[in-house]
mmCIF file of C-alpha atoms and ligand atoms in Angstrom:
data_model
loop_
_atom_site.group_PDB
_atom_site.id
_atom_site.type_symbol
_atom_site.label_atom_id
_atom_site.label_comp_id
_atom_site.label_asym_id
_atom_site.label_seq_id
_atom_site.Cartn_x
_atom_site.Cartn_y
_atom_site.Cartn_z
ATOM 1 C CA MET A 1 -33.766 -41.492 -74.088
ATOM 2 C CA ALA A 2 -30.157 -39.601 -74.394
ATOM 3 C CA LYS A 3 -30.140 -36.909 -77.386
ATOM 4 C CA ILE A 4 -27.875 -36.958 -80.201
ATOM 5 C CA ARG A 5 -26.098 -34.366 -81.146
ATOM 6 C CA TYR A 6 -25.296 -33.970 -85.027
ATOM 7 C CA THR A 7 -22.140 -32.376 -86.922
ATOM 8 C CA TYR A 8 -22.232 -29.864 -90.206
ATOM 9 C CA ASN A 9 -19.536 -32.516 -92.813
ATOM 10 C CA SER A 10 -18.735 -30.086 -95.393
ATOM 11 C CA GLU A 11 -16.789 -32.600 -97.661
ATOM 12 C CA THR A 12 -20.358 -35.033 -97.893
ATOM 13 C CA CYS A 13 -22.471 -32.025 -97.470
ATOM 14 C CA LYS A 14 -24.480 -34.037 -95.038
ATOM 15 C CA TYR A 15 -25.525 -33.485 -91.263
ATOM 16 C CA GLU A 16 -23.470 -36.150 -89.504
ATOM 17 C CA PRO A 17 -23.883 -37.912 -85.569
ATOM 18 C CA LEU A 18 -21.438 -35.973 -83.423
ATOM 19 C CA ILE A 19 -19.069 -39.039 -82.330
ATOM 20 C CA VAL A 20 -16.723 -38.109 -79.242
ATOM 21 C CA SER A 21 -13.892 -40.683 -77.906
ATOM 22 C CA PRO A 22 -13.687 -41.390 -74.206
ATOM 23 C CA LYS A 23 -10.441 -39.571 -74.152
ATOM 24 C CA ALA A 24 -11.912 -36.161 -75.383
ATOM 25 C CA ALA A 25 -14.669 -36.613 -72.995
ATOM 26 C CA GLY A 26 -12.408 -37.287 -70.354
ATOM 27 C CA ARG A 27 -10.798 -34.309 -70.951
ATOM 28 C CA LYS A 28 -13.141 -31.960 -70.807
ATOM 29 C CA ILE A 29 -14.541 -33.457 -67.693
ATOM 30 C CA ILE A 30 -11.366 -32.894 -65.943
ATOM 31 C CA ASN A 31 -11.244 -29.173 -67.757
ATOM 32 C CA PHE A 32 -14.702 -28.360 -66.465
ATOM 33 C CA LEU A 33 -14.295 -29.130 -63.141
ATOM 34 C CA GLY A 34 -10.565 -27.867 -62.466
ATOM 35 C CA VAL A 35 -12.537 -24.173 -63.560
ATOM 36 C CA SER A 36 -14.865 -24.974 -61.581
ATOM 37 C CA PHE A 37 -12.714 -25.409 -58.337
ATOM 38 C CA ILE A 38 -10.710 -22.690 -59.693
ATOM 39 C CA VAL A 39 -14.009 -20.383 -59.110
ATOM 40 C CA GLY A 40 -15.432 -22.248 -56.473
ATOM 41 C CA SER A 41 -12.012 -21.008 -53.969
ATOM 42 C CA ILE A 42 -12.104 -17.762 -55.496
ATOM 43 C CA GLY A 43 -16.341 -17.215 -54.741
ATOM 44 C CA LEU A 44 -15.424 -19.038 -51.075
ATOM 45 C CA ALA A 45 -12.457 -17.249 -49.932
ATOM 46 C CA TYR A 46 -14.437 -13.582 -51.054
ATOM 47 C CA PHE A 47 -17.527 -14.989 -48.871
ATOM 48 C CA ASN A 48 -15.671 -15.813 -46.064
ATOM 49 C CA SER A 49 -13.532 -11.928 -45.564
ATOM 50 C CA LYS A 50 -17.039 -9.769 -46.630
ATOM 51 C CA PHE A 51 -18.792 -12.889 -43.859
ATOM 52 C CA PRO A 52 -17.108 -15.192 -40.965
ATOM 53 C CA ASN A 53 -18.559 -17.792 -40.374
ATOM 54 C CA LEU A 54 -21.366 -18.779 -37.457
ATOM 55 C CA ASP A 55 -18.878 -20.282 -35.404
ATOM 56 C CA GLU A 56 -16.166 -17.381 -34.991
ATOM 57 C CA THR A 57 -19.522 -15.821 -34.696
ATOM 58 C CA LEU A 58 -20.724 -16.844 -31.367
ATOM 59 C CA GLN A 59 -17.670 -16.704 -30.439
ATOM 60 C CA ALA A 60 -17.273 -13.080 -30.666
ATOM 61 C CA ALA A 61 -20.679 -12.691 -28.739
ATOM 62 C CA GLU A 62 -18.670 -15.100 -26.109
ATOM 63 C CA ASN A 63 -15.575 -12.890 -26.021
ATOM 64 C CA GLN A 64 -18.193 -10.086 -25.561
ATOM 65 C CA LYS A 65 -19.922 -11.165 -22.751
ATOM 66 C CA PHE A 66 -16.379 -12.120 -20.679
ATOM 67 C CA LYS A 67 -15.308 -9.097 -20.657
ATOM 68 C CA THR A 68 -18.326 -7.692 -19.471
ATOM 69 C CA GLU A 69 -18.319 -10.037 -16.491
ATOM 70 C CA TRP A 70 -14.508 -9.108 -16.084
ATOM 71 C CA LYS A 71 -15.036 -6.222 -15.813
ATOM 72 C CA VAL A 72 -18.172 -6.709 -13.028
ATOM 73 C CA LEU A 73 -15.400 -8.690 -11.822
ATOM 74 C CA LEU A 74 -13.587 -5.679 -11.331
ATOM 75 C CA MET A 75 -15.739 -3.062 -9.712
ATOM 76 C CA GLN A 76 -16.867 -5.465 -7.620
ATOM 77 C CA LEU A 77 -13.041 -5.947 -6.510
ATOM 78 C CA GLU A 78 -12.279 -2.704 -5.866
ATOM 79 C CA ARG A 79 -15.615 -1.510 -4.187
ATOM 80 C CA THR A 80 -14.612 -4.628 -1.538
ATOM 81 C CA SER A 81 -10.522 -2.976 -1.527
ATOM 82 C CA GLU A 82 -12.540 0.664 -0.730
ATOM 83 C CA GLN A 83 -14.292 -1.252 2.561
ATOM 84 C CA LEU A 84 -11.173 -2.326 3.027
ATOM 85 C CA SER A 85 -9.137 0.584 3.046
ATOM 86 C CA LYS A 86 -12.080 2.368 5.431
ATOM 87 C CA LEU A 87 -11.539 -0.627 7.994
ATOM 88 C CA GLU A 88 -8.094 -0.393 8.111
ATOM 89 C CA GLN A 89 -8.507 3.682 7.898
ATOM 90 C CA ASN A 90 -10.284 3.156 11.443
ATOM 91 C CA ASP A 91 -7.927 0.484 13.150
ATOM 92 C CA ASP A 92 -4.997 3.142 11.789
ATOM 93 C CA HIS A 93 -6.853 5.818 12.913
ATOM 94 C CA ASN A 94 -9.401 4.843 16.126
ATOM 95 C CA TYR A 95 -8.655 1.824 17.623
ATOM 96 C CA ARG A 96 -4.316 1.138 17.741
ATOM 97 C CA VAL A 97 -4.581 5.245 18.789
ATOM 98 C CA ILE A 98 -7.259 4.228 21.745
ATOM 99 C CA LEU A 99 -5.099 1.175 23.078
ATOM 100 C CA ASP A 100 -1.943 3.083 22.307
ATOM 101 C CA LEU A 101 -0.494 1.042 19.921
ATOM 102 C CA ASP A 102 1.235 2.413 16.740
ATOM 103 C CA PRO A 103 -0.396 2.228 13.145
ATOM 104 C CA LEU A 104 0.279 0.051 10.558
ATOM 105 C CA ASP A 105 2.859 1.610 7.593
ATOM 106 C CA ILE A 106 1.232 0.432 4.227
ATOM 107 C CA THR A 107 3.722 -1.592 3.620
ATOM 108 C CA GLN A 108 3.375 -3.644 6.088
ATOM 109 C CA ARG A 109 -0.309 -3.662 5.142
ATOM 110 C CA GLU A 110 0.415 -4.468 1.159
ATOM 111 C CA ALA A 111 2.879 -6.980 1.826
ATOM 112 C CA GLY A 112 0.243 -9.547 2.810
ATOM 113 C CA VAL A 113 1.443 -12.498 5.006
ATOM 114 C CA GLY A 114 4.439 -13.313 2.792
ATOM 115 C CA GLY A 115 6.357 -16.432 2.097
ATOM 116 C CA ARG A 116 3.594 -17.412 -0.422
ATOM 117 C CA GLU A 117 4.304 -18.768 -3.928
ATOM 118 C CA LYS A 118 2.306 -16.706 -6.252
ATOM 119 C CA GLU A 119 -0.545 -18.827 -6.915
ATOM 120 C CA SER A 120 -1.589 -17.151 -9.760
ATOM 121 C CA ALA A 121 2.232 -17.779 -11.684
ATOM 122 C CA PHE A 122 -0.538 -21.169 -13.658
ATOM 123 C CA ILE A 123 -2.605 -18.725 -14.854
ATOM 124 C CA GLU A 124 -2.662 -18.155 -18.700
ATOM 125 C CA ASN A 125 -5.682 -15.704 -19.693
ATOM 126 C CA PRO A 126 -4.553 -12.379 -18.543
ATOM 127 C CA PHE A 127 -7.543 -11.686 -18.080
ATOM 128 C CA ILE A 128 -8.098 -13.909 -15.267
ATOM 129 C CA LYS A 129 -4.932 -13.213 -14.338
ATOM 130 C CA THR A 130 -5.924 -10.032 -13.144
ATOM 131 C CA ALA A 131 -9.112 -10.356 -10.931
ATOM 132 C CA TYR A 132 -7.067 -13.446 -9.367
ATOM 133 C CA GLU A 133 -4.421 -11.231 -7.979
ATOM 134 C CA ARG A 134 -5.940 -8.340 -7.085
ATOM 135 C CA SER A 135 -8.455 -10.568 -5.394
ATOM 136 C CA GLU A 136 -5.185 -12.027 -3.891
ATOM 137 C CA LYS A 137 -4.116 -8.198 -2.852
ATOM 138 C CA ILE A 138 -6.833 -8.093 -1.107
ATOM 139 C CA LYS A 139 -6.729 -11.537 0.338
ATOM 140 C CA ASN A 140 -3.363 -10.366 1.987
ATOM 141 C CA ARG A 141 -5.055 -7.114 3.406
ATOM 142 C CA LEU A 142 -7.498 -8.715 4.688
ATOM 143 C CA ASP A 143 -4.830 -11.594 6.293
ATOM 144 C CA ILE A 144 -2.926 -8.582 8.113
ATOM 145 C CA GLU A 145 -6.310 -7.097 8.951
ATOM 146 C CA ALA A 146 -7.335 -10.026 11.100
ATOM 147 C CA GLN A 147 -3.801 -9.937 12.719
ATOM 148 C CA SER A 148 -4.429 -6.393 13.424
ATOM 149 C CA MET A 149 -7.638 -7.055 14.864
ATOM 150 C CA LYS A 150 -6.461 -10.069 17.350
ATOM 151 C CA GLN A 151 -3.918 -7.407 17.889
ATOM 152 C CA LEU A 152 -6.196 -4.694 19.222
ATOM 153 C CA LYS A 153 -8.057 -7.729 21.312
ATOM 154 C CA GLU A 154 -5.326 -8.843 23.346
ATOM 155 C CA GLU A 155 -4.382 -5.183 23.827
ATOM 156 C CA LEU A 156 -7.486 -4.454 25.052
ATOM 157 C CA GLU A 157 -8.091 -7.805 27.476
ATOM 158 C CA ARG A 158 -4.217 -7.075 28.859
ATOM 159 C CA LYS A 159 -5.468 -3.082 29.393
ATOM 160 C CA GLU A 160 -8.753 -4.317 31.240
ATOM 161 C CA LYS A 161 -6.742 -6.346 33.342
ATOM 162 C CA MET A 162 -4.643 -3.433 34.033
ATOM 163 C CA TRP A 163 -7.511 -1.277 34.036
ATOM 164 C CA ALA A 164 -8.937 -3.168 36.398
ATOM 165 C CA SER A 165 -5.529 -4.172 38.591
ATOM 166 C CA ARG A 166 -4.853 -0.678 38.817
ATOM 167 C CA PRO A 167 -4.853 0.995 42.249
ATOM 168 C CA ALA A 168 -8.136 3.191 42.114
ATOM 169 C CA ILE A 169 -9.674 4.143 44.640
ATOM 170 C CA GLN A 170 -10.027 5.065 48.726
ATOM 171 C CA PRO A 171 -9.775 2.393 50.800
ATOM 172 C CA ILE A 172 -11.745 4.028 53.215
ATOM 173 C CA ASP A 173 -14.617 5.341 52.661
ATOM 174 C CA ASN A 174 -15.921 9.295 52.646
ATOM 175 C CA LYS A 175 -17.675 9.122 55.102
ATOM 176 C CA GLN A 176 -16.172 7.166 57.642
ATOM 177 C CA LEU A 177 -13.080 9.238 56.952
ATOM 178 C CA THR A 178 -12.587 12.094 59.367
ATOM 179 C CA ARG A 179 -9.227 13.260 58.629
ATOM 180 C CA LEU A 180 -6.296 12.916 55.991
ATOM 181 C CA HIS A 181 -2.675 12.928 56.740
ATOM 182 C CA THR A 182 -1.995 14.256 52.580
ATOM 183 C CA ILE A 183 2.363 14.073 54.508
ATOM 184 C CA PHE A 184 4.280 12.166 52.058
ATOM 185 C CA GLY A 185 7.845 11.869 52.012
ATOM 186 C CA LEU A 186 10.497 12.966 54.993
ATOM 187 C CA ARG A 187 8.055 13.521 58.661
ATOM 188 C CA LEU A 188 8.490 13.599 61.991
ATOM 189 C CA HIS A 189 8.179 10.416 63.877
ATOM 190 C CA PRO A 190 5.188 10.661 66.364
ATOM 191 C CA LYS A 191 7.047 7.433 68.278
ATOM 192 C CA HIS A 192 9.972 7.901 67.280
ATOM 193 C CA GLY A 193 10.612 11.982 67.040
ATOM 194 C CA ASP A 194 12.887 11.908 64.514
ATOM 195 C CA MET A 195 12.849 12.239 60.853
ATOM 196 C CA ARG A 196 12.071 9.714 58.630
ATOM 197 C CA PRO A 197 10.209 8.839 54.875
ATOM 198 C CA HIS A 198 6.887 8.479 55.179
ATOM 199 C CA ASN A 199 5.338 6.424 52.538
ATOM 200 C CA GLY A 200 2.008 6.683 51.738
ATOM 201 C CA LEU A 201 -1.610 8.587 53.654
ATOM 202 C CA ASP A 202 -2.852 8.776 56.635
ATOM 203 C CA PHE A 203 -6.208 8.005 56.859
ATOM 204 C CA THR A 204 -8.259 8.603 60.291
ATOM 205 C CA ALA A 205 -11.480 6.816 61.029
ATOM 206 C CA PRO A 206 -12.799 5.118 64.014
ATOM 207 C CA THR A 207 -11.571 1.207 64.808
ATOM 208 C CA GLY A 208 -13.218 -1.609 63.112
ATOM 209 C CA THR A 209 -13.957 0.789 60.198
ATOM 210 C CA PRO A 210 -14.428 -1.904 56.599
ATOM 211 C CA VAL A 211 -10.762 -1.062 54.564
ATOM 212 C CA TYR A 212 -10.979 -2.015 50.703
ATOM 213 C CA ALA A 213 -8.690 -3.549 48.228
ATOM 214 C CA THR A 214 -8.010 -0.685 45.782
ATOM 215 C CA GLY A 215 -7.675 -2.401 42.766
ATOM 216 C CA ASP A 216 -7.632 -6.148 41.121
ATOM 217 C CA GLY A 217 -4.761 -8.507 42.834
ATOM 218 C CA LYS A 218 -3.400 -11.669 44.476
ATOM 219 C CA VAL A 219 -2.572 -11.127 48.643
ATOM 220 C CA GLN A 220 0.714 -10.755 48.766
ATOM 221 C CA MET A 221 1.416 -11.473 52.822
ATOM 222 C CA ALA A 222 -1.320 -10.797 55.260
ATOM 223 C CA TYR A 223 0.807 -10.803 58.944
ATOM 224 C CA PHE A 224 1.450 -8.960 61.849
ATOM 225 C CA SER A 225 4.479 -6.751 62.046
ATOM 226 C CA ALA A 226 5.846 -4.769 64.635
ATOM 227 C CA THR A 227 6.412 -1.808 63.210
ATOM 228 C CA TYR A 228 2.965 -2.217 60.169
ATOM 229 C CA GLY A 229 1.104 -3.592 63.331
ATOM 230 C CA ASN A 230 -1.687 -5.813 61.655
ATOM 231 C CA VAL A 231 -1.007 -5.460 57.770
ATOM 232 C CA ILE A 232 -1.866 -6.784 54.480
ATOM 233 C CA TYR A 233 0.125 -6.410 50.962
ATOM 234 C CA ILE A 234 -1.658 -6.779 47.789
ATOM 235 C CA ASN A 235 0.197 -7.810 44.158
ATOM 236 C CA HIS A 236 -1.369 -6.025 41.542
ATOM 237 C CA ASP A 237 0.590 -6.716 38.625
ATOM 238 C CA PHE A 238 1.767 -3.989 35.868
ATOM 239 C CA GLN A 239 4.267 -3.093 38.489
ATOM 240 C CA PHE A 240 1.812 -2.341 40.840
ATOM 241 C CA GLU A 241 1.284 -3.054 44.999
ATOM 242 C CA THR A 242 -0.283 -1.552 47.917
ATOM 243 C CA ARG A 243 -0.329 -1.840 51.595
ATOM 244 C CA TYR A 244 -2.400 -1.664 54.069
ATOM 245 C CA ALA A 245 -1.365 -1.371 57.865
ATOM 246 C CA HIS A 246 -2.219 -0.909 61.834
ATOM 247 C CA LEU A 247 -5.528 -2.758 60.733
ATOM 248 C CA ASN A 248 -7.261 -3.842 64.188
ATOM 249 C CA ARG A 249 -7.580 -7.591 62.133
ATOM 250 C CA TYR A 250 -7.291 -8.385 58.184
ATOM 251 C CA ILE A 251 -9.699 -11.235 57.289
ATOM 252 C CA VAL A 252 -7.402 -12.303 54.092
ATOM 253 C CA LYS A 253 -4.731 -14.648 53.540
ATOM 254 C CA ASP A 254 -1.691 -15.354 51.820
ATOM 255 C CA GLY A 255 -2.847 -15.651 48.048
ATOM 256 C CA ASP A 256 -6.197 -14.888 48.547
ATOM 257 C CA LYS A 257 -7.262 -13.174 45.049
ATOM 258 C CA ILE A 258 -8.984 -9.976 45.819
ATOM 259 C CA LYS A 259 -11.390 -7.595 43.408
ATOM 260 C CA ARG A 260 -11.339 -3.877 43.493
ATOM 261 C CA GLY A 261 -13.586 -2.573 46.331
ATOM 262 C CA GLN A 262 -13.666 -5.776 48.541
ATOM 263 C CA ILE A 263 -13.020 -5.779 52.006
ATOM 264 C CA ILE A 264 -10.082 -7.331 53.214
ATOM 265 C CA GLY A 265 -10.019 -6.088 57.321
ATOM 266 C CA TYR A 266 -10.399 -3.212 59.735
ATOM 267 C CA VAL A 267 -8.754 -0.022 60.304
ATOM 268 C CA GLY A 268 -6.997 -0.947 64.162
ATOM 269 C CA ASP A 269 -4.073 0.737 65.752
ATOM 270 C CA THR A 270 -2.114 -1.838 65.730
ATOM 271 C CA GLY A 271 2.377 -1.614 64.734
ATOM 272 C CA THR A 272 4.030 1.387 65.908
ATOM 273 C CA SER A 273 0.997 3.557 65.959
ATOM 274 C CA VAL A 274 -0.568 6.711 68.024
ATOM 275 C CA GLY A 275 -3.947 6.436 66.823
ATOM 276 C CA SER A 276 -6.708 4.375 64.722
ATOM 277 C CA HIS A 277 -5.885 4.777 61.408
ATOM 278 C CA LEU A 278 -5.624 3.603 58.317
ATOM 279 C CA HIS A 279 -1.707 4.170 56.820
ATOM 280 C CA TYR A 280 -1.692 2.981 52.860
ATOM 281 C CA GLU A 281 1.159 2.429 50.618
ATOM 282 C CA VAL A 282 1.162 2.618 46.777
ATOM 283 C CA LEU A 283 4.330 0.980 45.646
ATOM 284 C CA TYR A 284 5.344 0.690 41.776
ATOM 285 C CA SER A 285 8.346 -0.968 40.224
ATOM 286 C CA GLY A 286 9.192 -1.521 43.941
ATOM 287 C CA ASN A 287 9.044 2.152 45.004
ATOM 288 C CA PRO A 288 6.746 4.303 47.261
ATOM 289 C CA VAL A 289 4.609 6.503 44.482
ATOM 290 C CA ASN A 290 1.813 9.031 46.336
ATOM 291 C CA PRO A 291 -1.575 6.688 46.610
ATOM 292 C CA ILE A 292 -3.172 10.811 46.325
ATOM 293 C CA ASN A 293 -2.845 10.495 42.527
ATOM 294 C CA PHE A 294 -4.901 6.886 42.519
ATOM 295 C CA PHE A 295 -7.811 8.273 44.342
ATOM 296 C CA GLN A 296 -9.924 8.909 40.337
ATOM 297 C CA ARG A 297 -11.495 6.234 39.633
ATOM 298 C CA ASP A 298 -15.483 6.329 41.747
ATOM 299 C CA LEU A 299 -14.743 10.221 43.188
ATOM 300 C CA ASN A 300 -16.088 12.667 41.397
ATOM 301 C CA ASN A 301 -15.929 16.645 42.226
ATOM 302 C CA LYS A 302 -17.190 16.326 45.615
ATOM 303 C CA GLU A 303 -16.183 13.678 46.925
ATOM 304 C CA TYR A 304 -12.677 14.803 46.067
ATOM 305 C CA GLU A 305 -13.029 17.752 47.566
ATOM 306 C CA LYS A 306 -14.104 16.633 50.814
ATOM 307 C CA LEU A 307 -11.066 14.380 50.714
ATOM 308 C CA ILE A 308 -8.995 17.638 50.464
ATOM 309 C CA GLU A 309 -11.279 19.509 53.050
ATOM 310 C CA LEU A 310 -10.060 16.747 55.528
ATOM 311 C CA GLY A 311 -6.694 16.671 54.208
ATOM 312 C CA SER A 312 -3.498 18.068 56.732
ATOM 313 C CA ARG A 313 -0.228 19.022 56.219
ATOM 314 C CA SER A 314 0.826 18.963 59.675
ATOM 315 C CA VAL A 315 4.556 18.074 60.090
ATOM 316 C CA SER A 316 3.776 14.679 61.976
ATOM 317 C CA SER A 317 1.688 12.040 60.728
ATOM 318 C CA LEU A 318 0.558 9.493 62.983
ATOM 319 C CA ASP A 319 3.037 6.491 62.532
HETATM 320 ZN ZN1 ZN B 401 1.429 6.397 57.937
#
């Protein structure tokens, strides 16, 4: 039951029921609501300024976590970069030096493969952009390093082929060698009796002694020549050729592929020769060079001493 409020009437000296008109009541309610709204707004603003809301608190925690993870990612990228630097240094100062290749300069290494648009352009977040650009730099350096490794591999294969092809052993086993005529250049020709260039070395050995190819290559010609007798020409590529003359016989034919140490014929005395021996020539770029500089492979000190001991510097040769 609603309470009835009373008010004192001084004219009638009585307490009379208080009658509030609807208009007055409405004004009071509006006033009350207005004051409540103002007080509430001030209170809320104060609360918000002092205490962040839950969403903001969660967002801040999330940001902090993101920053920590971002730093871990940068550290990992830094470690990868350091490891790559070690590999690059090894490449430049060891592998490339061994293979006579120039080191790559730093601008080459940092330039990357080039011609690629910056993929990071569309990334707006500065943290992600930084990490992405660092990882892209590492990727570019890896691309260059991969190219360098490919070049090293190709150069190594080329050098291996060159080392295998280069004339590098004696064409006759030292045990069967009785004398070596080391004269190279102008000499008295034993048959013609005049001074003529001698473009090789003469290995004196019994007829039938095996003759070995001194490097990998291909038989260019194997035929009978009036001066060289039975002779074999081998092309070793890399501008090297060898010739084996006055053979008793040869056991290879034009176009045969030859490995170093393979028997290709036997010592004889054919052509313009004055005794059983092998005339051996080495040519570089088409010019005869002294073969004595090409016996380093498979020749130990003792064998080399024997070779020199057998050497003769007489003014004549055997062909
Ligand atoms: Zn000779």
